Coordinates of C-alpha atoms and ligand atoms in Angstrom, one line a residue:
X77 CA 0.0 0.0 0.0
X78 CA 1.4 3.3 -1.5
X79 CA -0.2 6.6 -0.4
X80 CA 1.3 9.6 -2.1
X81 CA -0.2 13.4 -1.1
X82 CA 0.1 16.1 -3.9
X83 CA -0.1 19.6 -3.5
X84 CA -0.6 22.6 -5.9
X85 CA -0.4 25.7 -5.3
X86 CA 1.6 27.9 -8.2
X87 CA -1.6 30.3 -9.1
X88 CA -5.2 30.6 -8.1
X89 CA -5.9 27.0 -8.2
X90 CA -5.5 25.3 -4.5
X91 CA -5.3 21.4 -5.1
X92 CA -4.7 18.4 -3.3
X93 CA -4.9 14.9 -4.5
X94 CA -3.9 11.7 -3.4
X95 CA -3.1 8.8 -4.9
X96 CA -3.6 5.6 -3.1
X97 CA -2.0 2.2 -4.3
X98 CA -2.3 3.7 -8.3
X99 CA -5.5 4.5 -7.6
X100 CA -6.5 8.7 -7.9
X101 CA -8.8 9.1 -4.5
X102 CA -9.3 12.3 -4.2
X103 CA -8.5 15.5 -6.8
X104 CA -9.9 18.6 -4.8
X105 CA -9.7 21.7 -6.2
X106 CA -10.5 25.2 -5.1
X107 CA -10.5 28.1 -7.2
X108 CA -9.8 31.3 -6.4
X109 CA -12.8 33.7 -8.5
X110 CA -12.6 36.4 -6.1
X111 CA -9.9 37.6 -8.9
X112 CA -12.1 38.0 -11.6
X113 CA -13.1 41.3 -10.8
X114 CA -9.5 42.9 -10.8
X115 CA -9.3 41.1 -14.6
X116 CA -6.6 38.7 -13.6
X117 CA -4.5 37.4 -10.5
X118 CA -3.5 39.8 -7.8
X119 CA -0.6 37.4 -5.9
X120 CA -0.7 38.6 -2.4
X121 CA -4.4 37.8 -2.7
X122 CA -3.5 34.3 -4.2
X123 CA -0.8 33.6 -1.7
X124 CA -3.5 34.5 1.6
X125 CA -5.9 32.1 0.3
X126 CA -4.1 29.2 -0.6
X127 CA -2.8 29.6 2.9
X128 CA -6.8 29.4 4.5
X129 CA -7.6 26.6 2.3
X130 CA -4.5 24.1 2.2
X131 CA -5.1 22.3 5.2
X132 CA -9.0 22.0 5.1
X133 CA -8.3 20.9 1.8
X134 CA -5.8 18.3 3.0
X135 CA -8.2 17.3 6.0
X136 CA -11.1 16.5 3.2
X137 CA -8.6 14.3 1.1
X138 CA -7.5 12.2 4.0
X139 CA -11.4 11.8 4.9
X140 CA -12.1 11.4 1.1
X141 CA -9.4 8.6 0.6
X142 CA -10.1 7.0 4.1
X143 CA -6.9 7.7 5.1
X144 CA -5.4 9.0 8.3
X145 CA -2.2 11.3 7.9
X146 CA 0.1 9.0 9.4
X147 CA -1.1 6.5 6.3
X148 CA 1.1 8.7 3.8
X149 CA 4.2 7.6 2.5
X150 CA 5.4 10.4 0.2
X151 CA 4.5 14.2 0.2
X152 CA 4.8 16.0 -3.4
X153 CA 4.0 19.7 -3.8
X154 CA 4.5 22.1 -6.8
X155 CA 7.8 24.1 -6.8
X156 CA 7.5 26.2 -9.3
X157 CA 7.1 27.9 -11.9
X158 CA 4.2 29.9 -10.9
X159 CA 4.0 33.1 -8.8
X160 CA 6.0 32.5 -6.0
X161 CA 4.3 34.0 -2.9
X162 CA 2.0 31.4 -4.1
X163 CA 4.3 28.6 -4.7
X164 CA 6.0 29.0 -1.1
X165 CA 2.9 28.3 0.5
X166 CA 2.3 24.9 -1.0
X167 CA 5.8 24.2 -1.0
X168 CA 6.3 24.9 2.8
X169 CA 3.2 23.4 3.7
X170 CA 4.6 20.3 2.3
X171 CA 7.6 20.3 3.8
X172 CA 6.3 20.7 7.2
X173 CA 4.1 18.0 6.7
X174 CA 6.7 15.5 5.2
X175 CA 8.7 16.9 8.4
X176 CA 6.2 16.2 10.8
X177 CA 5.1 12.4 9.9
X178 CA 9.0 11.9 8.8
X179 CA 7.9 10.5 5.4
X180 CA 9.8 11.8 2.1
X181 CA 9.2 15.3 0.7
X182 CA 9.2 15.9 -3.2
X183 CA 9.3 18.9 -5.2
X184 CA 7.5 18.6 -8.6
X185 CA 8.2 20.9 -11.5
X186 CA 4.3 22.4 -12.5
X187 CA 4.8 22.0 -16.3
X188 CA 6.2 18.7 -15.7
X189 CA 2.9 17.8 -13.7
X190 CA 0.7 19.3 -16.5
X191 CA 3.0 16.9 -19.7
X192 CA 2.5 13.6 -17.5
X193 CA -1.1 14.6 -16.6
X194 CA -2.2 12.1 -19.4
X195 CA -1.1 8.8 -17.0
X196 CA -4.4 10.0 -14.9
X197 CA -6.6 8.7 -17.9
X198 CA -7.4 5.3 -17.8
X199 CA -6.0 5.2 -21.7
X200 CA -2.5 6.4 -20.8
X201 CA 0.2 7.9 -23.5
X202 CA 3.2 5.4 -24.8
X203 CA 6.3 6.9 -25.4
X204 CA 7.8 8.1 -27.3
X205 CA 5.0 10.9 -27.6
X206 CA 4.5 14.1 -28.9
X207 CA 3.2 16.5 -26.2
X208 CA 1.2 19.6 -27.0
X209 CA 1.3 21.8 -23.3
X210 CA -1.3 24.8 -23.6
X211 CA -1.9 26.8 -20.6
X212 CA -1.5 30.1 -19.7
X213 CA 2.2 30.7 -19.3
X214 CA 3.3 28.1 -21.5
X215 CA 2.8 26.7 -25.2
X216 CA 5.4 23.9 -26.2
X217 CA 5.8 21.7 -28.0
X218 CA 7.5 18.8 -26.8
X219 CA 9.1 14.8 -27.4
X220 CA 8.4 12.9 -24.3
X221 CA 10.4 10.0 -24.6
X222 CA 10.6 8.5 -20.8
X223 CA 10.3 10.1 -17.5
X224 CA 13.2 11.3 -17.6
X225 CA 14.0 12.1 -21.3
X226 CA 12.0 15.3 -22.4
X227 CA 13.3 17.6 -25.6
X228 CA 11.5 20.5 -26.3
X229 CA 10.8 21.2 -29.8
X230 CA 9.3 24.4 -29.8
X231 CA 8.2 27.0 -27.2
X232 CA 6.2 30.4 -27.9
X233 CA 8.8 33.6 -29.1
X234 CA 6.0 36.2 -27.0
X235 CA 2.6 34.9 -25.2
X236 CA 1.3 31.4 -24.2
X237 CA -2.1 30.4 -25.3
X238 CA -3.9 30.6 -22.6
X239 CA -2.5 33.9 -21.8
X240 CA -3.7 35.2 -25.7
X241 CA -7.1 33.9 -24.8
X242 CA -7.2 35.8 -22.1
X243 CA -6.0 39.0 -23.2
X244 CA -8.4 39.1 -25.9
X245 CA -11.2 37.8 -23.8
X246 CA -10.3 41.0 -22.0
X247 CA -10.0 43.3 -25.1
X248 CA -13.8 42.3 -25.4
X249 CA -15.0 43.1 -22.5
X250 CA -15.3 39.3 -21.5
X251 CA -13.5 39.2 -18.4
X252 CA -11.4 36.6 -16.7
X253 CA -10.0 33.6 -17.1
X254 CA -11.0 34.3 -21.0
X255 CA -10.5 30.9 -22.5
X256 CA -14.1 29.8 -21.6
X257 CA -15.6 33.1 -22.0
X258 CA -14.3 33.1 -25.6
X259 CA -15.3 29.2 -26.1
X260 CA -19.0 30.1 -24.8
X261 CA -19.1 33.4 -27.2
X262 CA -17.3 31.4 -29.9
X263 CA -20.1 28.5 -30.3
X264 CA -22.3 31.0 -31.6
X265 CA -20.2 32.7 -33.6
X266 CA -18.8 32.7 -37.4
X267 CA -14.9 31.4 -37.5
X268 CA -14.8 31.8 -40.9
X269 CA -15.9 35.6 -40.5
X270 CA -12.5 37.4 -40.3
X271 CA -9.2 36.0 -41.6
X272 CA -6.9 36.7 -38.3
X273 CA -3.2 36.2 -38.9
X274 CA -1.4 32.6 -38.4
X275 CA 2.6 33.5 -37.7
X276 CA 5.0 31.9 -39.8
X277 CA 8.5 31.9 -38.0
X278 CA 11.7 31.1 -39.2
X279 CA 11.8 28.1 -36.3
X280 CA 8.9 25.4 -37.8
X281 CA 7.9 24.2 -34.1
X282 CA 7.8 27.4 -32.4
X283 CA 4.6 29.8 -31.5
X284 CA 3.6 33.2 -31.8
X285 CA 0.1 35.0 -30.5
X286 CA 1.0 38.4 -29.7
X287 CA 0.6 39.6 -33.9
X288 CA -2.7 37.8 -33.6
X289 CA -3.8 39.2 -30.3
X290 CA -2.3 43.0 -32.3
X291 CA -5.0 42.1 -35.2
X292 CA -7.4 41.2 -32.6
X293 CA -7.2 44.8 -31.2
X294 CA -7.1 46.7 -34.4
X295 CA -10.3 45.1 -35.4
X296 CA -11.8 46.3 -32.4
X297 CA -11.0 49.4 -32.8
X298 CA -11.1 50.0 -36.6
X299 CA -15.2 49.2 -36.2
X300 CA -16.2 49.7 -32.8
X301 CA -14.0 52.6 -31.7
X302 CA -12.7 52.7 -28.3
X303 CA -16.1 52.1 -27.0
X304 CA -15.6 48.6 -27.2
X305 CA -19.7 48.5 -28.2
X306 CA -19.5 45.3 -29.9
X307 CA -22.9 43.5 -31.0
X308 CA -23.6 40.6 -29.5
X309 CA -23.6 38.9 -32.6
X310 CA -20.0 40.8 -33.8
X311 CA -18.5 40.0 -31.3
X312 CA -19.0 36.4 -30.9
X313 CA -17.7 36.2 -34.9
X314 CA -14.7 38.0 -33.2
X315 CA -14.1 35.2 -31.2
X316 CA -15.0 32.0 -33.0
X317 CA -12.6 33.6 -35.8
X318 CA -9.4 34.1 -32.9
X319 CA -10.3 31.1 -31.7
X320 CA -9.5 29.0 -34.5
X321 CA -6.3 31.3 -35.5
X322 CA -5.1 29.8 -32.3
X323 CA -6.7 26.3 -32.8
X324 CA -4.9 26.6 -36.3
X325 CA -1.3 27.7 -34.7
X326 CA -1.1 24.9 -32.8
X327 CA -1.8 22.1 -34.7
X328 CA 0.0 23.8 -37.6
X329 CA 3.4 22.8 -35.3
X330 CA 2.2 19.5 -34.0
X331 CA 1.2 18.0 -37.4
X332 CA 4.8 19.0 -38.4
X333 CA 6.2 17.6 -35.5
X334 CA 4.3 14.3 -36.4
X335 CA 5.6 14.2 -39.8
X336 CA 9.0 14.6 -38.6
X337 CA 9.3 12.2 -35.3
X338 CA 8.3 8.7 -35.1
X339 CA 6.2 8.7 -32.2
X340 CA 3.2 6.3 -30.8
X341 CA 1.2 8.9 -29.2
X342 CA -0.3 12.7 -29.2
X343 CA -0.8 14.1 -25.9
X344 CA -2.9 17.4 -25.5
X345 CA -2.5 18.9 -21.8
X346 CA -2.6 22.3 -19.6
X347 CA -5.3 24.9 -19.1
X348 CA -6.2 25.4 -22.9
X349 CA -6.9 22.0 -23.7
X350 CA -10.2 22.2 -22.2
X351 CA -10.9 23.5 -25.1
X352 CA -13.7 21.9 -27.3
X353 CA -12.3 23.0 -30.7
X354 CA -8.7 22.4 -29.8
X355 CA -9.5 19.1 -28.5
X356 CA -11.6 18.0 -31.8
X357 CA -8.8 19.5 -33.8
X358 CA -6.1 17.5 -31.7
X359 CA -8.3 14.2 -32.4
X360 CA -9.0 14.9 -35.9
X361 CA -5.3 15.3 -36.4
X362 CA -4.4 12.1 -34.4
X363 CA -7.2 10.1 -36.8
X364 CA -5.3 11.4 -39.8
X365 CA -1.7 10.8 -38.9
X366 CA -3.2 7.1 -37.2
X367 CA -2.1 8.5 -33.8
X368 CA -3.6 7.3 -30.0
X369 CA -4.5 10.6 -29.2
X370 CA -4.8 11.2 -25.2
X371 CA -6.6 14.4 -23.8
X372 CA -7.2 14.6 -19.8
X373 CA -10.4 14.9 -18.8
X374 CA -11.2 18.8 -18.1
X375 CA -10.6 18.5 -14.5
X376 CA -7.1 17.5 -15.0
X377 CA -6.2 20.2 -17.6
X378 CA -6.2 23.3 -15.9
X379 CA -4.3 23.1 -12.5
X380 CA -4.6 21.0 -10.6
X381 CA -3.2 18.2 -7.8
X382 CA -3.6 14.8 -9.2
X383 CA -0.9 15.7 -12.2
X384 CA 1.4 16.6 -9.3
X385 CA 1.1 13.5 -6.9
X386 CA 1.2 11.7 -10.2
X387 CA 4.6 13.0 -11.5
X388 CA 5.7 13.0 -7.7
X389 CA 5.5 9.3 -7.8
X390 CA 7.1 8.9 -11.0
X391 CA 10.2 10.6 -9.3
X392 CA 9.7 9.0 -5.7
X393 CA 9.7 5.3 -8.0
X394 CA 12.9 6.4 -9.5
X395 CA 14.3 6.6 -6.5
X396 CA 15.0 10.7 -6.3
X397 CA 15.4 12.1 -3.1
X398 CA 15.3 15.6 -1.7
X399 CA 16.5 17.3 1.7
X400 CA 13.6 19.8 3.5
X401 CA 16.6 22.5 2.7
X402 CA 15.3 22.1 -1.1
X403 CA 14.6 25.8 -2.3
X404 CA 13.8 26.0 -6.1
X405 CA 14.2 30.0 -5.5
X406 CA 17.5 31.1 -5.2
X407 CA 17.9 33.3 -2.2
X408 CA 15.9 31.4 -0.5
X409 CA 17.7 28.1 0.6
X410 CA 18.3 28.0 3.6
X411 CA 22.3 27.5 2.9
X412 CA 22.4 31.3 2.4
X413 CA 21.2 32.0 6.2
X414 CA 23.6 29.2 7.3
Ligands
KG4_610 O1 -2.9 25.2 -16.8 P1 -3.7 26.4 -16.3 O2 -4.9 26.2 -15.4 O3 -2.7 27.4 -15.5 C1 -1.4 27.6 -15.9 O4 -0.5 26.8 -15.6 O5 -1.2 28.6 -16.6 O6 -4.1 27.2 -17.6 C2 -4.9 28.4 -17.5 C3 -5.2 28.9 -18.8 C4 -5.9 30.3 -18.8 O7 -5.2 31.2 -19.7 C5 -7.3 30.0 -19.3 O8 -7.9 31.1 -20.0 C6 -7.1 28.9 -20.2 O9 -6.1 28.1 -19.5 N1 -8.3 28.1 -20.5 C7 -8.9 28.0 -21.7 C8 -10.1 27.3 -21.5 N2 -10.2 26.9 -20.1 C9 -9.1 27.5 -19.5 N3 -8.5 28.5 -22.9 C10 -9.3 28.2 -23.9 N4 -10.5 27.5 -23.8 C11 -10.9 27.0 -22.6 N5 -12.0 26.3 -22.5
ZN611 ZN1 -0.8 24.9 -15.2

């Protein structure tokens, strides 16, 4: 009997999970929509709620799981990359924890968590296999070949996917997080109505959206003013159309990637890949190219603690260790206060 404890904490997703013998018994996640009406993440608000929620949370997954706290073998939190007021609460919650039941602590990289997050479905990725990771501070493109063998192919030259949808979701007035606010206003809307731009860089795997997010923008305000007055009707055009520029970006890349690397699988993960058109786009492509094509279930796309326990024990079953001095942020290991 294996009980692993994963925490995640890098933005305004709180999220514990826990897997017991294999098994995923519990995935809680709390998020934080008290943000939405400053139009995107304030950090010091982030960082004070993760800190009120993190134990309840932790309490609830124990009960959940059937599990007492002295039943856990491994403790796993996210160390980062994310907004690090944010991070450290996770991360030291964690540590005190491992500390306190004397069980092994692990550190898991977030975007790591988010390109194994496809083990969670019961149809699991082979290697090697192409990995598609949309979210909002990342798009990359990537060749998973083991564990412990990842190359990146291609990354994005200005903003991340997620970070495009939400920046135009913004520029319409939709508010935040915009990649389902554009999805809901896209389903009505015409995406063959305005020919936004596609980049083509000089690099054939790598992304850009901040041209497209420009053309977004001078739309706007070449037939609505600065009013931002948009039509109902307009505007949802306006986003069906940016949505499948995007849609289009992205599997422009990975359908080159597939004709250029022999792998067995196409794995679509991170925020954006809750995304209905992306993810009938990614399975369309993996039918024509005679790919398995593997796509999380939405509550393991955006952030979350399952994909965190999950690559956790990947890295505890490989036998990796870590001190409770481990500090991802320089400065802040506790060797410089020796
Ligand atoms: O992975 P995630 O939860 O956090 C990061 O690690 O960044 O991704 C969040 C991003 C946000 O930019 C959000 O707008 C986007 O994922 N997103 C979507 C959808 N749901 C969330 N983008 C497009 N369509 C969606 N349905
Ligand atoms: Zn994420």
């Amino acid at each position: 009997m294996m009980n692993i404890l994963g925490i995640e904490s890098s933005c305004d997703e709180t999220s514990v999970a826990i897997i017991s013998n294999n098994e995923l018994t519990a995935n809680l996640i709390s998020s934080q929509d008290f943000h939405t009406k400053y139009g995107g993440v304030v950090p010091e608000l982030s960082s004070r709620a993760h800190l009120q929620i993190v134990l309840p949370l932790v309490k609830d997954a124990l009960a959940k799981s059937n599990l007492a706290l002295k039943d856990l073998d491994v403790i796993c939190s996210t160390a980062g990359p994310g907004l690090i007021g944010a991070l450290l609460v996770g991360l030291t919650f964690a540590k005190g924890l491992a500390y306190s039941i004397k069980k092994p602590f692990i550190p898991v990289n977030h975007i790591e968590g988010h390109i194994f997050s496809g083990f969670l479905m019961e149809e699991k990725p082979e290697f090697p296999y192409l990995a598609l990771v949309v979210s909002g501070g990342h798009s990359l493109l990537l060749l998973v070949e083991s564990f412990s063998k990842i190359t990146k192919l291609g990354t994005t030259v200005d903003d991340a996917a997620g970070e495009a949808f939400d920046k135009v979701a913004k520029m319409l007035g939709l508010g935040y997080p915009g990649g389902p606010k554009i999805q809901k206003a896209a389903a009505n809307g015409n995406e063959e109505k305005i020919k936004f731009p596609v980049a083509e860089l000089k690099d054939p795997y790598n992304f850009s959206f901040s041209g497209l997010k420009t053309s977004v923008l001078r739309y706007v305000q070449k037939n609505y003013g600065e009013s931002k007055n948009i039509p109902e009707h307009d505007l949802n055009d306006i986003a069906a159309s940016f949505q499948y520029a995007v849609v289009k970006a992205l599997i422009k890349n990975a359908e080159k990637a597939l004709d250029n690397f022999e792998v067995k699988s196409l794995s679509l993960v991170g925020g954006v890949a809750a995304n209905k058109a992306l993810r009938e786009a990614i399975l369309n492509l993996g039918k024509k190219h005679n790919k398995k094509v593997i796509i999380p279930n939405i509550e393991f796309c955006g952030d979350n603690a399952a994909m965190i326990a999950y690559r956790g024990l990947t890295l505890f079953e490989a036998g990796l260790k870590f001190d409770l001095s481990y500090s991802p942020f320089p400065g802040l290991s506790s060797e410089h206060f020796a």
